[in-house]
């Protein structure tokens, strides 16, 4: 099931891309050199891919959602970045050619469980050049595992004269995390939609241990894109940099 089929049309309204990319750009600028080859897994509408290309990289973005890829193509000029269909299970098929692989925007949590997480990390390891780096970013699932649920602040946006409201919530359900997005807008008479998806809540300790077992020579965990100290109870993200 494509959980992003309905969301694709309004995804770029939900995300404040100029603010987000301005915050994250220095982090990635420190990792990307001119001429580097970058793979972005779960590229969505391609905003990170275009930023990586601006930083001098040759970029491939893959995503399993056809509507997301259609948006990515429509927003991109030229042949860098490139986009193609693919997901977490396809990384190993692209082996040995990337200096940097990114699995960000909570994409990694779409694995079905520990076995698929291990396969994904092994696939990324094989797809990297010697000394290449894997960067993953998810929400701070340690916090969810401690609290049981996380409700994010209401997001209000205006687009083409219409108002959009987004409410996002995570709930811990046994060994899974249910992610709910409620969307309300007054465009074309108005609509209200609810989209639910199930994620695998990956804690920081498990992620680091599995990356080390995969063979990565250096693994670091941070709490934000400023490389701040990770704090289980308060950090917004789990960001991992793993070096092959």
PDB file of C-alpha atoms in Angstrom:
ATOM      1  CA  UNK A   1       0.000   0.000   0.000  1.00  0.00           C
ATOM      2  CA  UNK A   2       1.287   3.466  -0.926  1.00  0.00           C
ATOM      3  CA  UNK A   3       0.755   5.508   2.234  1.00  0.00           C
ATOM      4  CA  UNK A   4       1.912   8.640   0.419  1.00  0.00           C
ATOM      5  CA  UNK A   5      -0.482   8.455  -2.537  1.00  0.00           C
ATOM      6  CA  UNK A   6      -2.985  10.826  -0.910  1.00  0.00           C
ATOM      7  CA  UNK A   7      -0.359  12.891   0.878  1.00  0.00           C
ATOM      8  CA  UNK A   8       1.723  13.590  -2.256  1.00  0.00           C
ATOM      9  CA  UNK A   9      -0.520  16.405  -3.473  1.00  0.00           C
ATOM     10  CA  UNK A  10      -0.159  18.404  -0.250  1.00  0.00           C
ATOM     11  CA  UNK A  11       3.159  17.072   1.096  1.00  0.00           C
ATOM     12  CA  UNK A  12       5.088  20.169   0.028  1.00  0.00           C
ATOM     13  CA  UNK A  13       2.521  22.333   1.790  1.00  0.00           C
ATOM     14  CA  UNK A  14       2.992  20.426   5.042  1.00  0.00           C
ATOM     15  CA  UNK A  15       6.789  20.800   5.022  1.00  0.00           C
ATOM     16  CA  UNK A  16       8.334  24.271   5.291  1.00  0.00           C
ATOM     17  CA  UNK A  17      11.103  23.354   2.876  1.00  0.00           C
ATOM     18  CA  UNK A  18      13.025  26.666   2.772  1.00  0.00           C
ATOM     19  CA  UNK A  19      13.357  26.688   6.563  1.00  0.00           C
ATOM     20  CA  UNK A  20      14.127  22.987   6.804  1.00  0.00           C
ATOM     21  CA  UNK A  21      16.779  22.962   4.087  1.00  0.00           C
ATOM     22  CA  UNK A  22      18.442  26.108   5.434  1.00  0.00           C
ATOM     23  CA  UNK A  23      18.745  24.376   8.825  1.00  0.00           C
ATOM     24  CA  UNK A  24      20.059  21.094   7.390  1.00  0.00           C
ATOM     25  CA  UNK A  25      22.289  22.417   4.586  1.00  0.00           C
ATOM     26  CA  UNK A  26      25.398  23.099   6.736  1.00  0.00           C
ATOM     27  CA  UNK A  27      25.308  19.517   8.034  1.00  0.00           C
ATOM     28  CA  UNK A  28      25.235  17.999   4.567  1.00  0.00           C
ATOM     29  CA  UNK A  29      27.684  20.556   3.160  1.00  0.00           C
ATOM     30  CA  UNK A  30      30.187  19.164   5.653  1.00  0.00           C
ATOM     31  CA  UNK A  31      29.687  15.651   4.257  1.00  0.00           C
ATOM     32  CA  UNK A  32      29.405  16.240   0.512  1.00  0.00           C
ATOM     33  CA  UNK A  33      32.380  17.058  -1.689  1.00  0.00           C
ATOM     34  CA  UNK A  34      32.292  18.224  -5.302  1.00  0.00           C
ATOM     35  CA  UNK A  35      31.831  15.231  -7.564  1.00  0.00           C
ATOM     36  CA  UNK A  36      30.616  12.897  -4.825  1.00  0.00           C
ATOM     37  CA  UNK A  37      27.973  10.322  -5.691  1.00  0.00           C
ATOM     38  CA  UNK A  38      24.920  10.457  -3.400  1.00  0.00           C
ATOM     39  CA  UNK A  39      21.946   8.132  -3.026  1.00  0.00           C
ATOM     40  CA  UNK A  40      18.858   9.456  -1.242  1.00  0.00           C
ATOM     41  CA  UNK A  41      16.541   6.612  -0.215  1.00  0.00           C
ATOM     42  CA  UNK A  42      12.911   7.639   0.258  1.00  0.00           C
ATOM     43  CA  UNK A  43      13.538  10.857  -1.673  1.00  0.00           C
ATOM     44  CA  UNK A  44       9.893  11.921  -1.741  1.00  0.00           C
ATOM     45  CA  UNK A  45       9.450  15.030  -3.887  1.00  0.00           C
ATOM     46  CA  UNK A  46      13.204  15.447  -4.234  1.00  0.00           C
ATOM     47  CA  UNK A  47      14.027  18.550  -2.203  1.00  0.00           C
ATOM     48  CA  UNK A  48      17.054  17.022  -0.484  1.00  0.00           C
ATOM     49  CA  UNK A  49      18.258  15.568  -3.792  1.00  0.00           C
ATOM     50  CA  UNK A  50      18.196  18.990  -5.422  1.00  0.00           C
ATOM     51  CA  UNK A  51      20.083  20.473  -2.473  1.00  0.00           C
ATOM     52  CA  UNK A  52      22.725  17.719  -2.698  1.00  0.00           C
ATOM     53  CA  UNK A  53      23.124  18.490  -6.417  1.00  0.00           C
ATOM     54  CA  UNK A  54      23.569  22.183  -5.604  1.00  0.00           C
ATOM     55  CA  UNK A  55      26.372  21.151  -3.231  1.00  0.00           C
ATOM     56  CA  UNK A  56      28.210  19.559  -6.154  1.00  0.00           C
ATOM     57  CA  UNK A  57      27.140  15.907  -5.941  1.00  0.00           C
ATOM     58  CA  UNK A  58      25.828  13.572  -8.606  1.00  0.00           C
ATOM     59  CA  UNK A  59      22.551  12.417  -7.072  1.00  0.00           C
ATOM     60  CA  UNK A  60      20.133   9.528  -7.451  1.00  0.00           C
ATOM     61  CA  UNK A  61      16.861   9.587  -5.531  1.00  0.00           C
ATOM     62  CA  UNK A  62      14.736   6.483  -5.121  1.00  0.00           C
ATOM     63  CA  UNK A  63      11.224   6.182  -3.704  1.00  0.00           C
ATOM     64  CA  UNK A  64       8.525   3.487  -3.874  1.00  0.00           C
ATOM     65  CA  UNK A  65       5.709   6.048  -4.279  1.00  0.00           C
ATOM     66  CA  UNK A  66       4.828   6.859  -7.900  1.00  0.00           C
ATOM     67  CA  UNK A  67       2.940  10.086  -6.997  1.00  0.00           C
ATOM     68  CA  UNK A  68       5.952  11.316  -5.010  1.00  0.00           C
ATOM     69  CA  UNK A  69       8.291  10.572  -7.923  1.00  0.00           C
ATOM     70  CA  UNK A  70       5.954  12.386 -10.320  1.00  0.00           C
ATOM     71  CA  UNK A  71       6.203  15.458  -8.097  1.00  0.00           C
ATOM     72  CA  UNK A  72       9.993  15.096  -7.906  1.00  0.00           C
ATOM     73  CA  UNK A  73      10.304  14.975 -11.707  1.00  0.00           C
ATOM     74  CA  UNK A  74       7.990  17.949 -12.178  1.00  0.00           C
ATOM     75  CA  UNK A  75      10.028  20.094  -9.765  1.00  0.00           C
ATOM     76  CA  UNK A  76      13.434  19.198 -11.216  1.00  0.00           C
ATOM     77  CA  UNK A  77      15.229  20.690 -14.211  1.00  0.00           C
ATOM     78  CA  UNK A  78      18.002  18.846 -16.022  1.00  0.00           C
ATOM     79  CA  UNK A  79      19.343  15.349 -15.372  1.00  0.00           C
ATOM     80  CA  UNK A  80      20.875  15.865 -11.904  1.00  0.00           C
ATOM     81  CA  UNK A  81      19.370  14.696  -9.651  1.00  0.00           C
ATOM     82  CA  UNK A  82      17.938  11.576 -11.276  1.00  0.00           C
ATOM     83  CA  UNK A  83      14.967   9.697  -9.830  1.00  0.00           C
ATOM     84  CA  UNK A  84      13.767   6.131 -10.109  1.00  0.00           C
ATOM     85  CA  UNK A  85      11.410   3.746  -8.353  1.00  0.00           C
ATOM     86  CA  UNK A  86      12.910   1.855  -5.441  1.00  0.00           C
ATOM     87  CA  UNK A  87      12.914   1.438  -1.703  1.00  0.00           C
ATOM     88  CA  UNK A  88      14.872   0.136   1.242  1.00  0.00           C
ATOM     89  CA  UNK A  89      15.061  -3.368  -0.193  1.00  0.00           C
ATOM     90  CA  UNK A  90      16.645  -2.139  -3.420  1.00  0.00           C
ATOM     91  CA  UNK A  91      19.745  -0.443  -1.988  1.00  0.00           C
ATOM     92  CA  UNK A  92      21.971  -3.516  -2.285  1.00  0.00           C
ATOM     93  CA  UNK A  93      21.176  -3.773  -6.002  1.00  0.00           C
ATOM     94  CA  UNK A  94      22.940  -0.434  -6.533  1.00  0.00           C
ATOM     95  CA  UNK A  95      26.117  -1.670  -4.820  1.00  0.00           C
ATOM     96  CA  UNK A  96      29.530  -0.111  -4.555  1.00  0.00           C
ATOM     97  CA  UNK A  97      29.109   3.284  -6.171  1.00  0.00           C
ATOM     98  CA  UNK A  98      28.007   5.878  -3.595  1.00  0.00           C
ATOM     99  CA  UNK A  99      30.121   8.139  -1.404  1.00  0.00           C
ATOM    100  CA  UNK A 100      27.093   9.047   0.703  1.00  0.00           C
ATOM    101  CA  UNK A 101      23.759   7.329   1.279  1.00  0.00           C
ATOM    102  CA  UNK A 102      20.987   9.171   3.101  1.00  0.00           C
ATOM    103  CA  UNK A 103      17.918   7.519   4.620  1.00  0.00           C
ATOM    104  CA  UNK A 104      16.292  10.529   6.247  1.00  0.00           C
ATOM    105  CA  UNK A 105      12.863  11.986   6.973  1.00  0.00           C
ATOM    106  CA  UNK A 106      11.926   8.929   9.059  1.00  0.00           C
ATOM    107  CA  UNK A 107      12.211   6.639   6.014  1.00  0.00           C
ATOM    108  CA  UNK A 108      14.170   4.004   7.936  1.00  0.00           C
ATOM    109  CA  UNK A 109      11.214   3.337  10.241  1.00  0.00           C
ATOM    110  CA  UNK A 110       9.270   1.827   7.340  1.00  0.00           C
ATOM    111  CA  UNK A 111      11.219  -1.421   7.702  1.00  0.00           C
ATOM    112  CA  UNK A 112       9.003  -4.308   8.746  1.00  0.00           C
ATOM    113  CA  UNK A 113      11.175  -5.288  11.712  1.00  0.00           C
ATOM    114  CA  UNK A 114      14.670  -6.089  12.952  1.00  0.00           C
ATOM    115  CA  UNK A 115      15.462  -8.503  10.112  1.00  0.00           C
ATOM    116  CA  UNK A 116      14.617  -5.956   7.420  1.00  0.00           C
ATOM    117  CA  UNK A 117      16.537  -3.265   9.303  1.00  0.00           C
ATOM    118  CA  UNK A 118      19.601  -5.510   9.287  1.00  0.00           C
ATOM    119  CA  UNK A 119      19.175  -6.178   5.551  1.00  0.00           C
ATOM    120  CA  UNK A 120      18.820  -2.467   4.875  1.00  0.00           C
ATOM    121  CA  UNK A 121      22.029  -1.647   6.744  1.00  0.00           C
ATOM    122  CA  UNK A 122      23.885  -4.443   4.941  1.00  0.00           C
ATOM    123  CA  UNK A 123      22.579  -3.185   1.617  1.00  0.00           C
ATOM    124  CA  UNK A 124      23.760   0.335   2.393  1.00  0.00           C
ATOM    125  CA  UNK A 125      27.160  -0.978   3.449  1.00  0.00           C
ATOM    126  CA  UNK A 126      27.563  -2.819   0.138  1.00  0.00           C
ATOM    127  CA  UNK A 127      26.382   0.181  -1.889  1.00  0.00           C
ATOM    128  CA  UNK A 128      28.994   2.531  -0.373  1.00  0.00           C
ATOM    129  CA  UNK A 129      32.487   3.160  -1.670  1.00  0.00           C
ATOM    130  CA  UNK A 130      35.353   2.485   0.810  1.00  0.00           C
ATOM    131  CA  UNK A 131      35.222   5.279   3.382  1.00  0.00           C
ATOM    132  CA  UNK A 132      31.690   6.221   2.297  1.00  0.00           C
ATOM    133  CA  UNK A 133      29.113   7.288   4.831  1.00  0.00           C
ATOM    134  CA  UNK A 134      25.547   6.365   5.663  1.00  0.00           C
ATOM    135  CA  UNK A 135      23.344   9.025   7.274  1.00  0.00           C
ATOM    136  CA  UNK A 136      20.009   8.042   8.799  1.00  0.00           C
ATOM    137  CA  UNK A 137      17.491  10.268  10.550  1.00  0.00           C
ATOM    138  CA  UNK A 138      14.309   9.263  12.339  1.00  0.00           C
ATOM    139  CA  UNK A 139      12.228  10.837  15.049  1.00  0.00           C
ATOM    140  CA  UNK A 140      13.493  10.089  18.544  1.00  0.00           C
ATOM    141  CA  UNK A 141      11.862   6.709  19.096  1.00  0.00           C
ATOM    142  CA  UNK A 142      13.533   6.419  22.494  1.00  0.00           C
ATOM    143  CA  UNK A 143      11.214   9.196  23.608  1.00  0.00           C
ATOM    144  CA  UNK A 144       8.196   7.380  22.169  1.00  0.00           C
ATOM    145  CA  UNK A 145       9.211   4.124  23.846  1.00  0.00           C
ATOM    146  CA  UNK A 146       9.420   6.007  27.155  1.00  0.00           C
ATOM    147  CA  UNK A 147       6.226   8.079  26.822  1.00  0.00           C
ATOM    148  CA  UNK A 148       3.956   5.809  24.769  1.00  0.00           C
ATOM    149  CA  UNK A 149       2.765   8.606  22.482  1.00  0.00           C
ATOM    150  CA  UNK A 150       3.961  11.847  20.910  1.00  0.00           C
ATOM    151  CA  UNK A 151       1.659  14.569  19.583  1.00  0.00           C
ATOM    152  CA  UNK A 152       3.382  17.187  17.459  1.00  0.00           C
ATOM    153  CA  UNK A 153       2.327  20.850  17.397  1.00  0.00           C
ATOM    154  CA  UNK A 154      -0.466  21.750  15.001  1.00  0.00           C
ATOM    155  CA  UNK A 155       0.846  22.979  11.646  1.00  0.00           C
ATOM    156  CA  UNK A 156      -1.088  25.733   9.869  1.00  0.00           C
ATOM    157  CA  UNK A 157      -0.226  26.656   6.283  1.00  0.00           C
ATOM    158  CA  UNK A 158      -1.639  28.873   3.546  1.00  0.00           C
ATOM    159  CA  UNK A 159      -1.330  27.899  -0.093  1.00  0.00           C
ATOM    160  CA  UNK A 160      -2.934  29.510  -3.130  1.00  0.00           C
ATOM    161  CA  UNK A 161      -5.486  31.301  -0.958  1.00  0.00           C
ATOM    162  CA  UNK A 162      -6.527  28.208   1.007  1.00  0.00           C
ATOM    163  CA  UNK A 163      -5.839  27.246   4.623  1.00  0.00           C
ATOM    164  CA  UNK A 164      -4.392  23.852   5.572  1.00  0.00           C
ATOM    165  CA  UNK A 165      -4.147  22.286   9.033  1.00  0.00           C
ATOM    166  CA  UNK A 166      -2.059  19.212   9.874  1.00  0.00           C
ATOM    167  CA  UNK A 167      -2.074  17.276  13.127  1.00  0.00           C
ATOM    168  CA  UNK A 168       0.475  14.459  13.492  1.00  0.00           C
ATOM    169  CA  UNK A 169       0.630  11.875  16.257  1.00  0.00           C
ATOM    170  CA  UNK A 170       2.577   8.721  17.122  1.00  0.00           C
ATOM    171  CA  UNK A 171       1.150   6.020  19.382  1.00  0.00           C
ATOM    172  CA  UNK A 172       3.052   2.990  20.605  1.00  0.00           C
ATOM    173  CA  UNK A 173       1.115  -0.209  19.855  1.00  0.00           C
ATOM    174  CA  UNK A 174       2.984  -3.203  21.277  1.00  0.00           C
ATOM    175  CA  UNK A 175       6.131  -3.412  19.117  1.00  0.00           C
ATOM    176  CA  UNK A 176       4.917  -1.008  16.453  1.00  0.00           C
ATOM    177  CA  UNK A 177       4.314   2.723  16.199  1.00  0.00           C
ATOM    178  CA  UNK A 178       1.138   4.013  14.557  1.00  0.00           C
ATOM    179  CA  UNK A 179       1.628   7.338  12.788  1.00  0.00           C
ATOM    180  CA  UNK A 180      -1.524   9.369  12.110  1.00  0.00           C
ATOM    181  CA  UNK A 181      -1.751  12.478   9.935  1.00  0.00           C
ATOM    182  CA  UNK A 182      -5.011  14.446  10.029  1.00  0.00           C
ATOM    183  CA  UNK A 183      -5.423  16.977   7.210  1.00  0.00           C
ATOM    184  CA  UNK A 184      -8.075  19.690   7.081  1.00  0.00           C
ATOM    185  CA  UNK A 185      -8.319  22.342   4.371  1.00  0.00           C
ATOM    186  CA  UNK A 186     -10.856  24.760   2.937  1.00  0.00           C
ATOM    187  CA  UNK A 187      -9.665  24.503  -0.668  1.00  0.00           C
ATOM    188  CA  UNK A 188     -12.403  23.807  -3.245  1.00  0.00           C
ATOM    189  CA  UNK A 189     -15.120  23.483  -0.622  1.00  0.00           C
ATOM    190  CA  UNK A 190     -12.917  21.885   2.005  1.00  0.00           C
ATOM    191  CA  UNK A 191     -11.933  18.364   2.992  1.00  0.00           C
ATOM    192  CA  UNK A 192     -10.864  16.329   5.989  1.00  0.00           C
ATOM    193  CA  UNK A 193      -8.681  13.240   5.612  1.00  0.00           C
ATOM    194  CA  UNK A 194      -6.915  10.867   7.966  1.00  0.00           C
ATOM    195  CA  UNK A 195      -3.941   8.776   6.882  1.00  0.00           C
ATOM    196  CA  UNK A 196      -2.458   6.072   9.141  1.00  0.00           C
ATOM    197  CA  UNK A 197       0.725   4.086   8.696  1.00  0.00           C
ATOM    198  CA  UNK A 198       2.623   1.666  10.897  1.00  0.00           C
ATOM    199  CA  UNK A 199       6.309   2.157  11.661  1.00  0.00           C
ATOM    200  CA  UNK A 200       9.019   0.129  13.343  1.00  0.00           C
ATOM    201  CA  UNK A 201      10.264   2.163  16.346  1.00  0.00           C
ATOM    202  CA  UNK A 202      14.075   1.958  16.189  1.00  0.00           C
ATOM    203  CA  UNK A 203      15.794   2.970  19.414  1.00  0.00           C
ATOM    204  CA  UNK A 204      19.205   4.639  19.338  1.00  0.00           C
ATOM    205  CA  UNK A 205      21.074   1.821  21.081  1.00  0.00           C
ATOM    206  CA  UNK A 206      19.677  -0.848  18.751  1.00  0.00           C
ATOM    207  CA  UNK A 207      20.427   1.237  15.665  1.00  0.00           C
ATOM    208  CA  UNK A 208      24.028   1.851  16.718  1.00  0.00           C
ATOM    209  CA  UNK A 209      24.609  -1.788  17.680  1.00  0.00           C
ATOM    210  CA  UNK A 210      23.210  -3.088  14.397  1.00  0.00           C
ATOM    211  CA  UNK A 211      25.310  -0.651  12.369  1.00  0.00           C
ATOM    212  CA  UNK A 212      28.420  -1.766  14.239  1.00  0.00           C
ATOM    213  CA  UNK A 213      27.578  -5.428  13.651  1.00  0.00           C
ATOM    214  CA  UNK A 214      27.110  -4.666   9.958  1.00  0.00           C
ATOM    215  CA  UNK A 215      30.775  -3.688   9.791  1.00  0.00           C
ATOM    216  CA  UNK A 216      30.761   0.106   9.816  1.00  0.00           C
ATOM    217  CA  UNK A 217      34.082   1.258  11.231  1.00  0.00           C
ATOM    218  CA  UNK A 218      32.772   4.353  13.019  1.00  0.00           C
ATOM    219  CA  UNK A 219      29.217   4.989  14.194  1.00  0.00           C
ATOM    220  CA  UNK A 220      28.022   8.220  15.830  1.00  0.00           C
ATOM    221  CA  UNK A 221      24.573   9.234  17.088  1.00  0.00           C
ATOM    222  CA  UNK A 222      23.377  12.839  17.392  1.00  0.00           C
ATOM    223  CA  UNK A 223      20.163  14.518  18.510  1.00  0.00           C
ATOM    224  CA  UNK A 224      19.897  17.110  15.726  1.00  0.00           C
ATOM    225  CA  UNK A 225      21.499  18.374  12.531  1.00  0.00           C
ATOM    226  CA  UNK A 226      23.786  20.630  14.546  1.00  0.00           C
ATOM    227  CA  UNK A 227      25.389  17.413  15.836  1.00  0.00           C
ATOM    228  CA  UNK A 228      24.133  18.107  19.337  1.00  0.00           C
ATOM    229  CA  UNK A 229      24.303  15.475  22.049  1.00  0.00           C
ATOM    230  CA  UNK A 230      21.557  12.869  21.763  1.00  0.00           C
ATOM    231  CA  UNK A 231      19.217  12.840  24.791  1.00  0.00           C
ATOM    232  CA  UNK A 232      16.702   9.997  24.933  1.00  0.00           C
ATOM    233  CA  UNK A 233      14.023  12.003  26.731  1.00  0.00           C
ATOM    234  CA  UNK A 234      14.158  15.236  24.782  1.00  0.00           C
ATOM    235  CA  UNK A 235      16.018  15.134  21.452  1.00  0.00           C
ATOM    236  CA  UNK A 236      13.819  15.601  18.413  1.00  0.00           C
ATOM    237  CA  UNK A 237      15.687  13.145  16.196  1.00  0.00           C
ATOM    238  CA  UNK A 238      18.036  10.200  16.130  1.00  0.00           C
ATOM    239  CA  UNK A 239      20.679  11.029  13.530  1.00  0.00           C
ATOM    240  CA  UNK A 240      23.336   8.432  12.776  1.00  0.00           C
ATOM    241  CA  UNK A 241      26.523   8.838  10.751  1.00  0.00           C
ATOM    242  CA  UNK A 242      28.158   5.478   9.975  1.00  0.00           C
ATOM    243  CA  UNK A 243      31.449   5.221   8.075  1.00  0.00           C
ATOM    244  CA  UNK A 244      32.323   2.184   5.958  1.00  0.00           C
TER     245      UNK A 244
END
